[in-house]
């Protein structure tokens, strides 16, 4: 919001420059983002936090400045001549929803001359970003910027029965006040939009229909016009949560709702109404009827908070004199009652954010000045402990970065549809989701990784490799468990092209190799890969799972073509999900070293016919560990003629090596025959010539 320095100086003696004022306020926690000048006026751009609606006005800022500098605040004098006729005889107010409206104040001004505002008022409003409308509307906006209390002016002659009823919206137009059934009433607000009201919406109504959306915007039928002669001034206090829900429902954000949502000052209602009435008399030649119509069903009083001197010194680290504590709190309008070594402090009605002792200590600290606290490290006699599995997690992260992946952090929420499509178990529902896209906690890391890849690909980053170490959420009775997971995502080139290298695209074999490298961190006994995998999100022919010591620890592959088309990804995309919960139960694989062999290795190639569907892992399993056999690898696979139907041809290479002596041809030939024999016996293999 904007604060004018000249306007501020009407309430406090502040000969200091705009920059000095901005510095003093910022150091006290009332942030000034910038200082500028418009039409010869110094303008402070403020960034007031949501918990400080009391400072969203010129008097509130003046009060803060006065507390910092130890000066006095001058509130505007209210001078008006009240008519002998009573306001209560001309209009009435009824609160039918006391749980949503704690107080509603009205004043009546008659014989009002509606016209343009004086230049000084228009100038101030426009510098603060408010459009001038007419003198009556401008006065309500002026008082809002002055004291922070939202108000509204009704054309009294348009109110049915000269009556105000504060109630929930009724089910059917014309129902009596207090109706709570289904939707039905409608209201055209000042912006010209017709609003369909719901039963939980608080409205200001007359004897026949709604005339304003409480705390948000007035209605078009009762707005001030050039023909208005009699005005009812509204100054009220509405329940913040109610205003917030209604404003969010309609997508409306007004200066009034901005303040009511955060908590207005219930004791400022009468003062603001009087201030408007006095300005109407001065600027609109109005006659103000005597008395205030004050509907205040249940008096609200703030409870005192115990403040201990020992707590002040313990939290702030220094001794602040008792007299200074009392001065600061009194300057901020807190009522202070002193005891032997503590105080009873009653917050003002405008400070709804102050509820506890620590809140009072914060007020003391910011006004005393954070820059006056000597720098000192706190004493600490404790010790730190690493979280369980933190060393293993760090090892996984380091290796993922080392093999070329960048770390990503994605949301821990999914939509219900994503959780059902990708997850392996029923998701954990979020009690208060921000939207349907974040309705449940994630039971799979794949959707988040796909969104991260999609975001990069759609912005021209065609070579991308990402990893994320996060948590999955699994129901466990009435509670839930957090399972650690590692997600990988990659697309583009595994090796870029250069003058002497055509490059290599990232493919399934690259993903498998990366998964294998990451699994090697842990000391499992035996691991193998097979094609048994959930094909809901993976390409059925380019996906696999990793099984370590009999348990599935990873699934990976190219995403399904239908899924790629949905997300408009026009190049192959690969993802992997590694469940670390199972792997964390294993120790880390310790590096081991041995002497390099002194003699060369010997290899033999085998061309075999095998039944269709035989996985390479079955070949490795059938051969098993053998003397001096160091490697068994596939070189070629061929299907079709001359291979008979139901079979395929594979070229295998076996490699043997001794560390201390060369192997003879006779020995190697014997080892080769053993391999062929076991594959013929176990898998039905046939050796080709």
XYZ file of C-alpha atoms in Angstrom:
689
model
C 0.000 0.000 0.000
C 1.019 3.663 -0.350
C 1.633 6.125 2.470
C 2.020 9.861 1.798
C 4.641 11.550 3.953
C 2.712 14.852 4.028
C -0.409 13.032 5.242
C 1.646 11.141 7.843
C 3.034 14.421 9.197
C -0.486 15.558 10.099
C -0.504 12.950 12.868
C 3.104 13.090 14.102
C 5.937 15.620 14.162
C 8.334 14.053 11.655
C 10.694 16.626 10.118
C 13.039 13.806 9.083
C 13.477 12.973 5.401
C 11.448 10.300 3.648
C 14.504 8.028 3.602
C 14.957 8.391 7.380
C 11.276 7.662 7.975
C 11.493 4.595 5.716
C 14.568 3.296 7.557
C 12.983 3.739 10.992
C 9.807 1.916 9.961
C 11.655 -0.911 8.218
C 13.871 -1.511 11.252
C 10.689 -1.776 13.332
C 9.260 -4.478 11.072
C 6.970 -2.233 8.996
C 8.764 -2.698 5.702
C 9.070 0.184 3.247
C 9.876 -1.303 -0.137
C 10.677 1.966 -1.880
C 10.537 5.742 -1.536
C 9.473 7.792 -4.528
C 8.131 11.192 -5.475
C 4.987 11.959 -7.477
C 3.721 15.450 -8.214
C 5.973 16.873 -5.521
C 4.788 14.376 -2.867
C 7.016 11.817 -1.120
C 5.330 8.412 -1.443
C 6.314 5.376 0.645
C 5.520 1.981 -0.911
C 4.758 -0.259 2.074
C 4.810 -4.046 2.368
C 2.583 -4.696 5.376
C 2.452 -8.330 6.486
C -0.923 -10.073 6.656
C -0.959 -10.154 10.458
C -0.740 -6.354 10.756
C -3.956 -4.847 9.335
C -3.682 -2.201 12.068
C -0.738 -0.713 10.145
C -2.519 -0.621 6.767
C -3.397 3.058 7.175
C -1.770 6.405 7.873
C -2.686 6.607 11.566
C -1.387 3.078 12.132
C 1.945 3.884 10.494
C 2.134 7.135 12.484
C 1.604 5.161 15.690
C 4.495 2.832 14.819
C 6.774 5.764 14.014
C 5.800 7.539 17.227
C 6.639 4.436 19.271
C 10.089 4.156 17.651
C 10.959 7.839 18.106
C 9.174 8.384 21.419
C 6.756 11.006 20.087
C 3.026 11.635 20.357
C 0.310 10.835 17.818
C -2.338 13.441 17.045
C -5.656 11.893 16.058
C -7.888 14.113 13.924
C -10.404 16.161 15.913
C -14.022 15.281 15.141
C -16.147 18.413 15.140
C -19.762 18.391 13.960
C -23.152 19.765 14.923
C -25.649 16.997 15.558
C -29.284 17.679 14.774
C -31.943 17.339 17.440
C -33.572 14.595 15.407
C -32.267 11.163 16.406
C -30.684 8.721 13.946
C -32.479 5.822 15.637
C -35.794 7.375 14.655
C -34.841 7.419 10.968
C -33.201 3.983 10.547
C -32.858 0.695 12.411
C -30.224 -2.061 12.533
C -30.721 -5.760 13.353
C -27.964 -8.390 13.573
C -29.460 -11.806 12.799
C -26.058 -13.554 12.438
C -24.212 -12.507 15.580
C -21.614 -15.250 15.081
C -20.488 -13.573 11.835
C -21.037 -9.905 12.730
C -20.029 -8.852 16.229
C -20.838 -5.161 15.815
C -22.658 -2.942 13.335
C -22.610 0.841 13.744
C -24.705 3.271 11.741
C -24.979 7.049 11.464
C -27.493 9.023 9.446
C -26.749 12.158 7.419
C -29.584 13.957 5.626
C -29.806 16.736 3.073
C -26.507 15.588 1.579
C -25.218 17.451 -1.473
C -23.499 14.846 -3.665
C -20.819 16.307 -5.893
C -17.092 16.272 -6.616
C -14.604 16.125 -3.762
C -12.252 19.021 -3.019
C -8.916 19.005 -4.822
C -6.862 18.128 -1.727
C -8.892 14.963 -1.090
C -8.906 13.863 -4.732
C -5.160 14.417 -4.892
C -4.475 12.286 -1.834
C -6.750 9.476 -2.964
C -5.257 9.370 -6.446
C -1.682 9.373 -5.101
C -2.699 6.363 -2.986
C -4.089 4.620 -6.062
C -7.814 5.227 -5.378
C -10.057 6.665 -8.094
C -12.182 9.633 -7.074
C -15.953 8.987 -7.503
C -17.930 11.617 -5.574
C -17.592 13.338 -2.244
C -19.592 10.716 -0.287
C -17.753 7.674 -1.695
C -14.429 9.504 -1.505
C -14.923 10.277 2.188
C -15.411 6.582 3.008
C -12.239 5.726 1.053
C -10.378 8.578 2.719
C -11.278 7.337 6.198
C -10.252 3.805 5.183
C -6.777 5.071 4.234
C -6.674 7.256 7.314
C -7.680 4.874 10.117
C -7.992 1.479 8.360
C -11.672 0.864 9.157
C -13.686 -0.198 6.076
C -17.052 1.564 5.846
C -19.885 1.900 3.343
C -22.477 4.554 2.508
C -26.030 3.533 1.537
C -28.604 5.699 -0.139
C -31.043 5.612 2.782
C -34.079 6.298 0.615
C -33.488 3.083 -1.364
C -33.457 0.870 1.735
C -36.828 -0.872 2.155
C -38.262 0.215 5.503
C -35.092 2.240 6.242
C -33.871 -0.972 7.822
C -30.564 -2.861 7.897
C -30.535 -6.592 8.643
C -27.199 -8.410 8.872
C -27.947 -12.042 8.028
C -26.978 -15.054 6.015
C -28.272 -15.239 2.477
C -31.773 -16.717 2.295
C -32.801 -19.661 0.174
C -35.524 -17.851 -1.715
C -35.770 -14.179 -2.528
C -38.218 -12.579 -0.161
C -37.728 -14.961 2.795
C -37.461 -13.340 6.208
C -34.095 -12.542 7.747
C -32.166 -15.376 9.245
C -33.181 -17.948 6.624
C -30.552 -20.662 6.282
C -31.808 -22.998 3.544
C -30.454 -23.541 0.027
C -29.231 -20.913 -2.469
C -31.668 -18.629 -4.179
C -31.035 -14.931 -3.500
C -29.076 -12.873 -5.996
C -27.295 -9.550 -5.694
C -25.903 -7.169 -8.299
C -22.776 -5.657 -6.766
C -21.254 -2.255 -7.534
C -19.103 -3.751 -10.285
C -22.264 -4.650 -12.223
C -21.935 -8.426 -11.732
C -24.919 -10.459 -10.566
C -23.900 -12.806 -7.740
C -25.705 -16.051 -6.877
C -25.638 -16.199 -3.081
C -25.115 -19.276 -0.921
C -26.553 -19.844 2.587
C -23.155 -19.337 4.248
C -22.635 -15.906 2.636
C -23.129 -12.985 5.009
C -25.160 -10.164 3.455
C -26.445 -6.758 4.434
C -30.162 -6.700 3.665
C -33.001 -4.265 4.015
C -36.578 -5.289 4.747
C -36.906 -6.990 1.354
C -33.638 -8.100 -0.276
C -29.820 -8.171 0.035
C -28.229 -4.777 -0.596
C -24.525 -5.559 -0.001
C -22.069 -8.433 0.253
C -20.936 -7.948 3.856
C -17.362 -6.737 4.211
C -16.649 -7.030 0.479
C -18.745 -4.812 -1.791
C -22.001 -2.864 -1.775
C -24.969 -3.420 -4.046
C -25.818 -1.421 -7.149
C -29.410 -0.727 -6.085
C -28.429 1.276 -2.996
C -25.276 3.013 -4.204
C -24.746 6.731 -3.813
C -25.797 8.683 -6.899
C -26.266 12.290 -7.930
C -29.885 12.004 -6.711
C -28.956 10.815 -3.207
C -30.071 13.116 -0.405
C -30.040 10.918 2.694
C -27.184 8.607 3.632
C -26.776 5.724 6.072
C -23.161 5.214 7.076
C -22.097 1.620 7.847
C -19.113 0.831 10.084
C -18.971 -2.792 11.228
C -16.846 -5.723 12.392
C -17.214 -9.024 10.550
C -15.765 -12.443 11.332
C -12.524 -12.700 9.257
C -12.993 -16.355 8.253
C -16.479 -15.647 6.878
C -15.258 -12.746 4.723
C -12.316 -14.805 3.500
C -14.516 -17.717 2.402
C -17.027 -15.495 0.617
C -14.338 -13.409 -1.127
C -12.600 -16.586 -2.301
C -15.890 -18.070 -3.517
C -16.565 -15.075 -5.754
C -12.914 -14.417 -6.633
C -13.255 -10.876 -5.254
C -10.498 -8.898 -3.571
C -11.366 -5.402 -2.384
C -9.754 -2.920 -0.048
C -12.479 -3.718 2.496
C -12.152 -7.518 2.274
C -8.352 -7.192 2.435
C -8.708 -5.712 5.921
C -11.727 -7.623 7.203
C -10.104 -10.945 6.246
C -7.145 -10.084 8.493
C -9.133 -8.742 11.430
C -10.387 -5.170 11.749
C -10.532 -3.088 14.947
C -13.918 -3.536 16.612
C -13.426 -0.392 18.691
C -12.691 1.769 15.620
C -16.208 1.353 14.255
C -17.813 4.276 16.131
C -14.862 6.610 15.614
C -14.796 5.918 11.860
C -18.564 6.515 11.567
C -18.231 9.803 13.469
C -15.290 10.854 11.316
C -17.262 10.217 8.114
C -20.297 12.064 9.473
C -18.139 15.089 10.353
C -16.563 15.110 6.879
C -20.004 14.824 5.248
C -21.102 17.889 7.183
C -17.947 19.721 6.124
C -17.679 18.638 2.479
C -21.236 17.696 1.489
C -23.253 20.270 3.501
C -24.971 17.366 5.278
C -27.026 17.496 8.449
C -25.971 14.756 10.875
C -28.772 13.286 12.954
C -28.083 12.879 16.637
C -26.603 9.728 18.111
C -25.043 6.549 16.834
C -27.034 3.408 16.090
C -24.763 0.808 17.691
C -25.791 -2.849 17.441
C -23.298 -4.628 19.686
C -24.903 -7.887 20.945
C -21.993 -9.187 23.040
C -19.279 -6.878 24.304
C -15.803 -8.078 23.354
C -12.881 -7.478 25.677
C -9.270 -8.600 25.267
C -7.885 -10.734 28.069
C -4.652 -9.586 29.751
C -1.430 -11.460 29.032
C 1.146 -12.136 31.760
C 4.558 -10.733 30.805
C 7.562 -11.739 32.924
C 10.702 -9.652 33.107
C 12.729 -12.877 33.256
C 11.174 -14.047 29.970
C 12.003 -10.744 28.283
C 15.676 -10.960 29.238
C 15.877 -14.693 28.504
C 14.500 -14.374 24.967
C 16.241 -11.122 24.035
C 19.553 -11.791 25.740
C 19.776 -8.345 27.328
C 18.189 -6.495 30.227
C 15.757 -3.852 29.000
C 14.789 -1.393 31.777
C 11.250 -1.845 33.086
C 10.451 1.797 32.314
C 11.437 1.269 28.670
C 9.298 -1.872 28.419
C 6.309 0.062 29.730
C 6.977 3.030 27.437
C 7.113 0.826 24.344
C 3.935 -1.061 25.169
C 2.035 2.094 26.113
C 3.150 3.797 22.889
C 1.639 0.859 20.965
C -1.642 1.357 22.878
C -1.260 -1.689 25.154
C -2.721 -1.305 28.644
C 0.048 -2.130 31.138
C -0.464 -3.029 34.798
C 2.800 -3.440 36.688
C 3.455 -6.055 39.369
C 6.547 -6.873 41.426
C 8.568 -8.514 38.654
C 6.084 -8.822 35.847
C 3.223 -7.092 34.074
C -0.319 -7.746 33.017
C -0.631 -6.437 29.484
C -3.941 -6.047 27.655
C -3.562 -5.758 23.866
C -5.573 -3.088 22.051
C -8.578 -4.197 20.038
C -6.664 -3.531 16.801
C -3.895 -6.036 17.595
C -5.550 -9.415 17.067
C -2.133 -10.860 16.240
C -0.914 -10.472 19.837
C -2.097 -13.450 21.889
C 0.893 -14.760 23.867
C 3.769 -13.584 25.984
C 6.238 -14.163 23.164
C 4.192 -11.824 20.946
C 4.657 -9.049 23.507
C 8.388 -9.745 23.661
C 8.578 -9.439 19.875
C 6.832 -6.046 20.076
C 9.357 -4.871 22.654
C 12.310 -6.097 20.590
C 11.298 -4.491 17.289
C 10.528 -1.091 18.809
C 13.596 -1.149 21.064
C 15.616 -1.759 17.881
C 17.155 -4.981 16.606
C 20.292 -3.023 15.754
C 20.793 -2.289 19.482
C 21.219 -5.959 20.390
C 24.902 -6.910 20.646
C 25.944 -9.781 18.352
C 26.483 -12.889 20.450
C 26.393 -16.581 19.640
C 24.074 -18.556 21.897
C 25.610 -21.074 24.274
C 25.005 -24.680 23.295
C 25.945 -27.808 25.180
C 24.174 -30.367 23.043
C 25.363 -32.626 20.258
C 24.099 -33.498 16.823
C 23.088 -36.883 15.511
C 22.733 -37.963 11.928
C 19.310 -39.120 10.859
C 18.914 -42.826 10.178
C 20.241 -43.814 6.742
C 21.565 -40.294 6.087
C 24.951 -41.713 5.092
C 23.359 -44.071 2.573
C 21.187 -41.294 1.190
C 24.222 -39.044 0.808
C 26.057 -41.812 -1.071
C 23.104 -42.235 -3.462
C 22.903 -38.486 -4.122
C 26.635 -38.203 -4.753
C 26.622 -41.075 -7.231
C 23.545 -39.767 -9.075
C 25.278 -36.426 -9.558
C 28.517 -38.160 -10.558
C 26.850 -40.059 -13.422
C 25.384 -36.882 -14.865
C 22.011 -36.233 -13.189
C 20.854 -32.917 -11.729
C 18.801 -32.952 -8.551
C 15.139 -31.911 -8.704
C 12.573 -31.311 -5.970
C 8.938 -31.907 -6.841
C 5.679 -31.632 -4.916
C 4.780 -34.413 -2.487
C 1.132 -34.187 -3.607
C -0.774 -35.836 -6.445
C -4.267 -35.762 -7.806
C -6.444 -38.769 -6.979
C -6.407 -39.799 -10.658
C -2.582 -39.771 -10.799
C -2.326 -41.749 -7.576
C -4.661 -44.420 -8.940
C -2.869 -44.568 -12.293
C 0.751 -44.687 -11.108
C 0.694 -45.811 -7.472
C 1.203 -49.294 -6.075
C -1.042 -48.788 -3.035
C -4.003 -46.721 -1.852
C -2.912 -43.091 -1.308
C -3.045 -41.049 1.899
C -5.667 -38.295 1.533
C -4.848 -34.663 2.427
C -7.336 -33.233 4.941
C -7.340 -29.697 3.538
C -6.050 -29.887 -0.059
C -5.232 -26.615 -1.800
C -6.738 -27.960 -5.024
C -7.831 -31.183 -6.723
C -4.318 -31.482 -8.161
C -2.959 -31.867 -4.602
C -5.660 -34.076 -3.094
C -3.452 -36.947 -1.870
C 0.116 -37.568 -0.770
C 2.149 -39.210 -3.490
C 2.329 -43.002 -3.685
C 4.600 -42.841 -6.733
C 7.462 -40.541 -7.697
C 6.837 -41.012 -11.445
C 4.196 -38.240 -11.930
C 6.387 -35.583 -10.334
C 9.407 -36.618 -12.384
C 7.327 -36.592 -15.591
C 6.162 -33.043 -14.812
C 9.766 -31.940 -14.289
C 10.867 -33.511 -17.594
C 7.840 -32.091 -19.408
C 8.586 -28.599 -18.089
C 12.160 -28.773 -19.424
C 11.294 -30.304 -22.796
C 8.584 -27.750 -23.493
C 11.125 -24.980 -22.904
C 13.719 -26.194 -25.361
C 15.889 -28.186 -22.921
C 16.002 -31.361 -25.005
C 18.938 -33.025 -23.206
C 17.902 -33.441 -19.602
C 18.716 -35.863 -16.798
C 17.125 -35.408 -13.359
C 17.010 -37.306 -10.087
C 15.057 -36.845 -6.884
C 15.472 -38.415 -3.455
C 12.142 -38.053 -1.704
C 9.389 -39.829 0.203
C 6.338 -41.864 -0.719
C 3.389 -42.062 1.673
C 1.749 -45.376 2.525
C -1.249 -45.947 4.834
C -0.522 -47.909 8.003
C -3.668 -48.363 10.051
C -4.879 -44.926 11.153
C -1.435 -43.444 10.495
C 0.933 -43.478 7.520
C 4.540 -44.393 6.777
C 7.067 -42.441 4.738
C 9.017 -44.670 2.358
C 12.224 -43.264 0.796
C 12.419 -43.371 -2.991
C 14.881 -42.427 -5.726
C 13.415 -41.275 -9.037
C 15.375 -40.846 -12.267
C 14.260 -39.116 -15.448
C 16.138 -38.670 -18.707
C 15.626 -37.712 -22.334
C 17.699 -36.504 -25.253
C 21.308 -37.433 -25.914
C 23.476 -39.612 -23.722
C 26.522 -38.262 -25.563
C 26.396 -35.116 -27.703
C 27.633 -35.185 -31.279
C 30.975 -33.616 -32.164
C 33.269 -33.325 -35.165
C 34.604 -36.867 -34.743
C 31.675 -38.453 -32.923
C 28.111 -38.830 -34.198
C 26.881 -38.905 -30.599
C 24.466 -41.327 -28.969
C 20.822 -40.924 -27.978
C 19.752 -41.813 -24.465
C 17.998 -45.196 -24.693
C 16.788 -48.081 -22.575
C 20.278 -49.543 -22.179
C 21.534 -46.225 -20.770
C 18.746 -46.190 -18.186
C 19.424 -49.805 -17.238
C 23.132 -49.062 -16.821
C 22.410 -46.031 -14.627
C 20.004 -48.011 -12.442
C 22.585 -50.798 -12.123
C 25.284 -48.298 -11.055
C 23.038 -46.849 -8.362
C 22.069 -50.288 -7.064
C 25.743 -51.219 -6.784
C 25.996 -48.813 -3.851
C 24.408 -51.519 -1.672
C 25.834 -54.918 -0.756
C 23.122 -57.218 -2.113
C 23.874 -60.865 -2.754
C 22.381 -61.380 -6.218
C 20.581 -59.046 -8.577
C 18.933 -59.583 -11.934
C 16.730 -57.677 -14.387
C 13.644 -59.030 -16.130
C 10.656 -57.832 -18.131
C 8.069 -58.364 -15.406
C 6.857 -54.834 -14.874
C 3.716 -52.756 -14.576
C 3.046 -51.438 -18.067
C 0.502 -48.782 -17.025
C 3.053 -46.033 -17.549
C 5.942 -47.881 -19.256
C 6.442 -48.967 -22.851
C 5.632 -52.717 -22.753
C 8.694 -53.663 -24.805
C 11.191 -51.203 -23.284
C 10.773 -51.588 -19.539
C 12.111 -53.829 -16.823
C 12.361 -54.360 -13.114
C 15.386 -54.977 -10.900
C 15.225 -57.791 -8.333
C 17.809 -57.853 -5.540
C 17.936 -60.916 -3.273
C 14.421 -61.880 -4.338
C 12.743 -58.476 -3.766
C 11.757 -55.998 -6.471
C 13.747 -52.820 -5.797
C 13.247 -50.821 -9.011
C 11.109 -50.377 -12.104
C 12.259 -48.387 -15.102
C 11.902 -47.901 -18.815
C 10.592 -45.682 -21.574
C 7.225 -44.129 -20.797
C 4.192 -45.478 -22.614
C 3.504 -43.837 -26.032
C -0.037 -42.918 -24.951
C 1.310 -41.154 -21.867
C 3.935 -39.322 -23.938
C 1.226 -38.172 -26.355
C -0.943 -36.894 -23.475
C 1.904 -34.716 -22.272
C 2.953 -33.668 -25.791
C 6.475 -35.007 -25.364
C 7.827 -35.626 -28.851
C 11.002 -37.528 -28.007
C 11.634 -40.723 -26.007
C 11.486 -40.153 -22.243
C 12.812 -42.635 -19.673
C 12.008 -42.804 -15.965
C 12.992 -45.064 -13.093
C 11.669 -45.557 -9.596
C 14.032 -47.171 -7.058
C 12.538 -48.090 -3.678
C 15.243 -47.261 -1.169
C 13.317 -48.588 1.811
C 14.314 -52.130 0.855
C 17.872 -51.179 -0.072
C 18.485 -49.202 3.145
C 18.211 -52.484 5.028
C 21.422 -53.590 3.295
C 24.901 -52.336 4.210
C 26.815 -50.114 1.814
C 29.159 -51.941 -0.523
C 32.690 -51.337 0.684
C 35.338 -50.717 -2.002
C 37.638 -53.711 -2.487
C 40.943 -53.955 -4.293
C 42.914 -56.809 -5.859
C 46.015 -57.097 -7.947
C 45.696 -56.714 -11.696
C 45.931 -59.997 -13.610
C 49.368 -60.706 -15.012
C 48.097 -62.815 -17.919
C 45.533 -62.038 -20.643
C 41.939 -63.295 -20.635
C 40.637 -65.957 -23.027
C 37.180 -65.908 -24.634
C 34.911 -68.190 -26.647
C 31.791 -67.341 -28.684
C 28.703 -69.555 -28.801
C 25.919 -69.330 -31.393
C 22.811 -70.864 -29.803
C 19.165 -71.419 -30.650
C 16.887 -70.807 -27.645
C 13.114 -70.963 -27.109
C 11.401 -67.595 -27.719
C 10.899 -65.655 -24.484
C 14.050 -66.886 -22.760
C 15.497 -63.960 -20.803
C 19.230 -63.383 -20.624
C 18.970 -63.539 -16.841
C 17.817 -67.154 -17.179
C 20.969 -67.887 -19.188
C 23.160 -66.296 -16.503
C 21.269 -68.166 -13.794
C 21.650 -71.503 -15.593
C 25.407 -71.063 -16.176
C 25.945 -69.813 -12.620
C 29.365 -69.057 -11.117
C 32.128 -71.188 -12.626
C 35.838 -71.559 -12.184
C 37.758 -68.638 -13.746
C 34.610 -67.414 -15.605
C 34.708 -63.612 -15.266
C 32.112 -62.475 -17.791
C 29.192 -63.758 -19.877
C 27.695 -61.288 -22.331
C 25.336 -61.261 -25.338
C 26.794 -59.991 -28.610
C 23.941 -60.436 -31.130
C 20.302 -61.528 -31.215
C 18.614 -62.705 -34.434
C 14.982 -63.669 -35.113
C 13.483 -65.045 -38.322
C 14.834 -67.292 -41.060
C 16.899 -69.425 -40.847
C 15.919 -69.670 -37.129
C 12.896 -71.990 -36.841
C 9.547 -70.695 -35.561
C 9.362 -70.336 -31.783
C 13.124 -69.914 -31.444
C 15.700 -67.146 -31.720
C 19.426 -67.090 -32.253
C 21.825 -65.524 -29.764
C 25.591 -65.065 -29.956
C 27.155 -65.351 -26.474
C 30.716 -64.600 -25.413
C 32.241 -66.171 -22.323
C 35.507 -64.806 -20.862
C 37.855 -66.734 -18.526
C 40.935 -65.452 -16.740
C 43.405 -66.625 -14.113
C 45.440 -64.186 -12.085
C 48.567 -66.288 -11.836
C 48.823 -68.421 -14.987
C 47.630 -68.712 -18.584
C 44.738 -71.020 -19.425
C 45.403 -73.692 -22.065
C 43.157 -74.284 -25.075
C 42.304 -77.685 -23.662
C 41.106 -76.150 -20.385
C 39.062 -73.425 -22.105
C 37.484 -75.913 -24.517
C 36.415 -78.007 -21.562
C 34.875 -75.000 -19.818
C 33.060 -74.105 -23.067
C 31.585 -77.609 -23.417
C 30.307 -77.413 -19.839
C 28.461 -74.180 -20.608
C 26.860 -75.569 -23.770
C 25.845 -78.769 -21.948
C 24.198 -76.931 -19.052
C 22.294 -74.584 -21.390
C 21.107 -77.551 -23.465
C 19.971 -79.385 -20.324
C 18.403 -76.428 -18.454
C 17.014 -74.272 -21.266
C 16.745 -76.550 -24.291
C 19.481 -74.699 -26.170
C 20.823 -75.958 -29.496
C 24.324 -75.067 -30.664
C 24.581 -73.786 -34.211
C 27.539 -74.471 -36.427
